[in-house]
């Protein structure tokens, strides 16, 4: 009889110990799983600093790649783009002064005055639209120096200059120097 009691004693002890061990392991696993599920929902919305990625992607006012030195002809802050409103043809298969293949220069254009930092002179720059292809969508620049509100039609540059061409579909804008401003210092 005594050995039966000691057997039952030992049996109950072993079961209790195993149960205690399994319970704590299971609760640890449950806790870890909850943590994983919770982090899957919360981590993507935490505020990460993405400024370095934005610079690498060329996020300085629209056109072109990030640059440390002087702006190039695919950057909105390149001097001759001082009054542009549109996509730079230099990013669309053309150049700063030539329309991409398959597009045609507009018959009318907007003329702005931009200072060339290399010689300090003011130049007249014709912003001619290239027409006949769908909008390029790259390097959009809206610098607008000298632009006036839309109700002053002659001095407003937010205009589709392809309107007088056979195809009025706008593709991109070139910036052609057409003269030096008189009395420029
Ligand atoms: N001159 C560029 C442009 C084209 C279409 C509409 C607005 C401006």
Coordinates of C-alpha atoms and ligand atoms in Angstrom, one line a residue:
X1 CA 0.0 0.0 0.0
X2 CA 2.8 2.3 1.0
X3 CA 4.6 1.7 -2.3
X4 CA 1.3 2.6 -4.2
X5 CA 1.2 5.9 -2.3
X6 CA 4.8 6.7 -3.1
X7 CA 4.2 5.7 -6.8
X8 CA 1.2 8.1 -7.0
X9 CA 3.3 10.7 -5.2
X10 CA 6.1 10.4 -7.7
X11 CA 3.7 10.3 -10.6
X12 CA 1.9 13.5 -9.5
X13 CA 5.2 15.2 -8.9
X14 CA 6.6 14.3 -12.3
X15 CA 3.4 15.4 -14.1
X16 CA 3.3 18.7 -12.2
X17 CA 6.9 19.5 -13.0
X18 CA 6.4 18.7 -16.7
X19 CA 3.2 20.8 -16.8
X20 CA 5.1 23.7 -15.2
X21 CA 7.9 23.4 -17.7
X22 CA 5.6 23.2 -20.7
X23 CA 3.5 26.0 -19.5
X24 CA 6.4 28.4 -19.2
X25 CA 7.8 27.4 -22.6
X26 CA 4.4 27.8 -24.2
X27 CA 3.8 31.1 -22.7
X28 CA 7.3 32.3 -23.9
X29 CA 6.4 31.1 -27.4
X30 CA 3.0 32.9 -27.2
X31 CA 4.7 36.1 -26.1
X32 CA 7.3 36.0 -28.9
X33 CA 4.6 35.3 -31.5
X34 CA 2.5 38.3 -30.2
X35 CA 5.7 40.5 -30.4
X36 CA 6.3 39.4 -34.0
X37 CA 2.8 40.0 -35.1
X38 CA 2.7 43.4 -33.4
X39 CA 6.0 44.5 -34.9
X40 CA 4.8 43.6 -38.4
X41 CA 2.0 46.1 -38.0
X42 CA 3.8 48.9 -36.2
X43 CA 7.4 49.0 -37.6
X44 CA 6.5 50.1 -41.1
X45 CA 4.7 53.2 -39.8
X46 CA 7.5 54.4 -37.5
X47 CA 9.0 57.7 -38.6
X48 CA 12.3 56.8 -40.4
X49 CA 14.6 59.5 -41.7
X50 CA 14.5 59.1 -45.5
X51 CA 16.3 62.3 -46.5
X52 CA 19.4 60.5 -47.7
X53 CA 17.3 58.4 -50.1
X54 CA 15.5 61.5 -51.3
X55 CA 18.8 63.2 -52.1
X56 CA 20.1 60.0 -53.9
X57 CA 16.9 60.1 -56.0
X58 CA 17.5 63.7 -57.0
X59 CA 15.0 65.5 -54.9
X60 CA 16.1 69.1 -55.3
X61 CA 13.2 71.0 -56.9
X62 CA 12.2 68.6 -59.6
X63 CA 14.7 68.0 -62.4
X64 CA 17.6 65.7 -62.5
X65 CA 20.0 63.8 -60.3
X66 CA 21.4 65.2 -57.0
X67 CA 24.4 67.3 -57.5
X68 CA 27.0 68.8 -55.2
X69 CA 28.7 71.1 -57.7
X70 CA 27.3 73.4 -60.3
X71 CA 23.9 72.6 -61.7
X72 CA 23.8 70.9 -65.1
X73 CA 21.3 71.1 -67.9
X74 CA 19.1 68.4 -66.3
X75 CA 18.7 70.5 -63.1
X76 CA 15.9 73.0 -62.6
X77 CA 18.4 75.5 -61.0
X78 CA 20.6 75.5 -64.1
X79 CA 20.8 79.2 -64.9
X80 CA 19.0 79.2 -68.3
X81 CA 16.0 77.5 -66.9
X82 CA 15.2 80.5 -64.6
X83 CA 11.7 81.0 -66.2
X84 CA 10.7 77.5 -67.4
X85 CA 7.4 75.9 -66.8
X86 CA 7.4 72.3 -68.1
X87 CA 9.4 69.1 -68.6
X88 CA 13.1 69.6 -69.5
X89 CA 13.8 68.1 -73.0
X90 CA 17.3 67.2 -71.8
X91 CA 15.6 64.5 -69.7
X92 CA 13.3 63.4 -72.5
X93 CA 15.7 62.2 -75.2
X94 CA 16.5 65.7 -76.6
X95 CA 18.8 68.3 -75.1
X96 CA 18.5 71.8 -73.5
X97 CA 18.1 73.2 -77.0
X98 CA 16.8 70.4 -79.3
X99 CA 13.5 68.6 -79.3
X100 CA 13.5 64.8 -78.8
X101 CA 13.0 62.8 -82.0
X102 CA 9.4 62.6 -83.1
X103 CA 8.5 66.0 -81.7
X104 CA 8.3 69.4 -83.3
X105 CA 9.2 72.8 -81.9
X106 CA 6.2 75.1 -81.2
X107 CA 5.6 78.1 -83.5
X108 CA 5.2 80.5 -80.6
X109 CA 7.1 80.6 -77.3
X110 CA 7.6 82.3 -74.0
X111 CA 10.7 84.4 -73.6
X112 CA 12.4 85.0 -70.2
X113 CA 15.5 86.8 -69.0
X114 CA 18.1 84.8 -67.1
X115 CA 21.4 85.8 -65.7
X116 CA 24.4 83.6 -66.6
X117 CA 26.5 83.4 -63.4
X118 CA 29.6 82.7 -65.6
X119 CA 29.7 86.2 -67.1
X120 CA 27.1 88.1 -65.1
X121 CA 25.1 89.0 -68.3
X122 CA 21.3 88.7 -68.7
X123 CA 20.2 86.6 -71.6
X124 CA 16.9 86.4 -73.4
X125 CA 15.9 82.7 -73.3
X126 CA 13.1 81.3 -75.5
X127 CA 11.2 78.5 -73.8
X128 CA 9.9 76.7 -76.8
X129 CA 7.6 73.7 -76.3
X130 CA 8.2 70.5 -78.3
X131 CA 4.9 69.1 -79.6
X132 CA 3.4 66.0 -81.1
X133 CA 4.3 63.4 -78.5
X134 CA 2.6 62.7 -75.2
X135 CA 3.9 64.6 -72.1
X136 CA 7.4 63.4 -71.2
X137 CA 6.8 63.4 -67.5
X138 CA 10.4 63.7 -66.5
X139 CA 12.3 66.7 -64.9
X140 CA 9.4 69.0 -64.3
X141 CA 10.6 72.5 -63.5
X142 CA 8.5 75.5 -62.6
X143 CA 10.9 78.3 -61.9
X144 CA 8.8 81.1 -63.4
X145 CA 11.2 84.1 -63.0
X146 CA 9.3 87.1 -64.4
X147 CA 6.0 85.2 -64.7
X148 CA 2.8 87.2 -64.0
X149 CA -0.7 86.0 -63.2
X150 CA -2.8 84.3 -65.9
X151 CA -5.1 87.3 -66.4
X152 CA -2.1 89.2 -67.8
X153 CA -1.9 86.9 -70.9
X154 CA 1.2 88.4 -72.5
X155 CA 3.4 87.9 -69.5
X156 CA 2.1 84.5 -68.3
X157 CA 4.1 81.4 -69.0
X158 CA 1.8 78.6 -67.9
X159 CA 0.6 78.2 -71.4
X160 CA 0.7 75.3 -73.9
X161 CA 2.7 76.9 -76.8
X162 CA 1.9 73.9 -79.0
X163 CA -1.5 75.5 -79.6
X164 CA -0.5 76.8 -83.0
X165 CA 1.1 73.6 -84.2
X166 CA -0.5 70.8 -86.3
X167 CA -0.5 68.7 -83.1
X168 CA -1.2 70.7 -79.9
X169 CA 0.0 67.8 -77.7
X170 CA 2.8 69.0 -75.4
X171 CA 5.9 66.9 -74.8
X172 CA 8.7 69.0 -73.2
X173 CA 10.4 72.4 -73.3
X174 CA 13.7 73.5 -74.7
X175 CA 15.6 76.7 -73.6
X176 CA 17.2 78.5 -76.5
X177 CA 19.3 81.7 -76.0
X178 CA 18.0 84.3 -78.5
X179 CA 19.8 87.4 -77.4
X180 CA 21.6 89.4 -74.7
X181 CA 19.4 91.8 -72.7
X182 CA 20.2 95.4 -73.4
X183 CA 21.8 97.4 -70.6
X184 CA 22.8 94.2 -68.9
X185 CA 25.6 94.7 -66.5
Ligands
LIG1 N1 4.7 75.6 -71.8 C1 4.6 74.4 -71.1 C2 3.1 74.1 -70.8 C3 2.5 73.1 -71.6 C4 1.2 72.8 -71.4 C5 0.5 73.4 -70.3 C6 1.2 74.4 -69.5 C7 2.5 74.7 -69.8

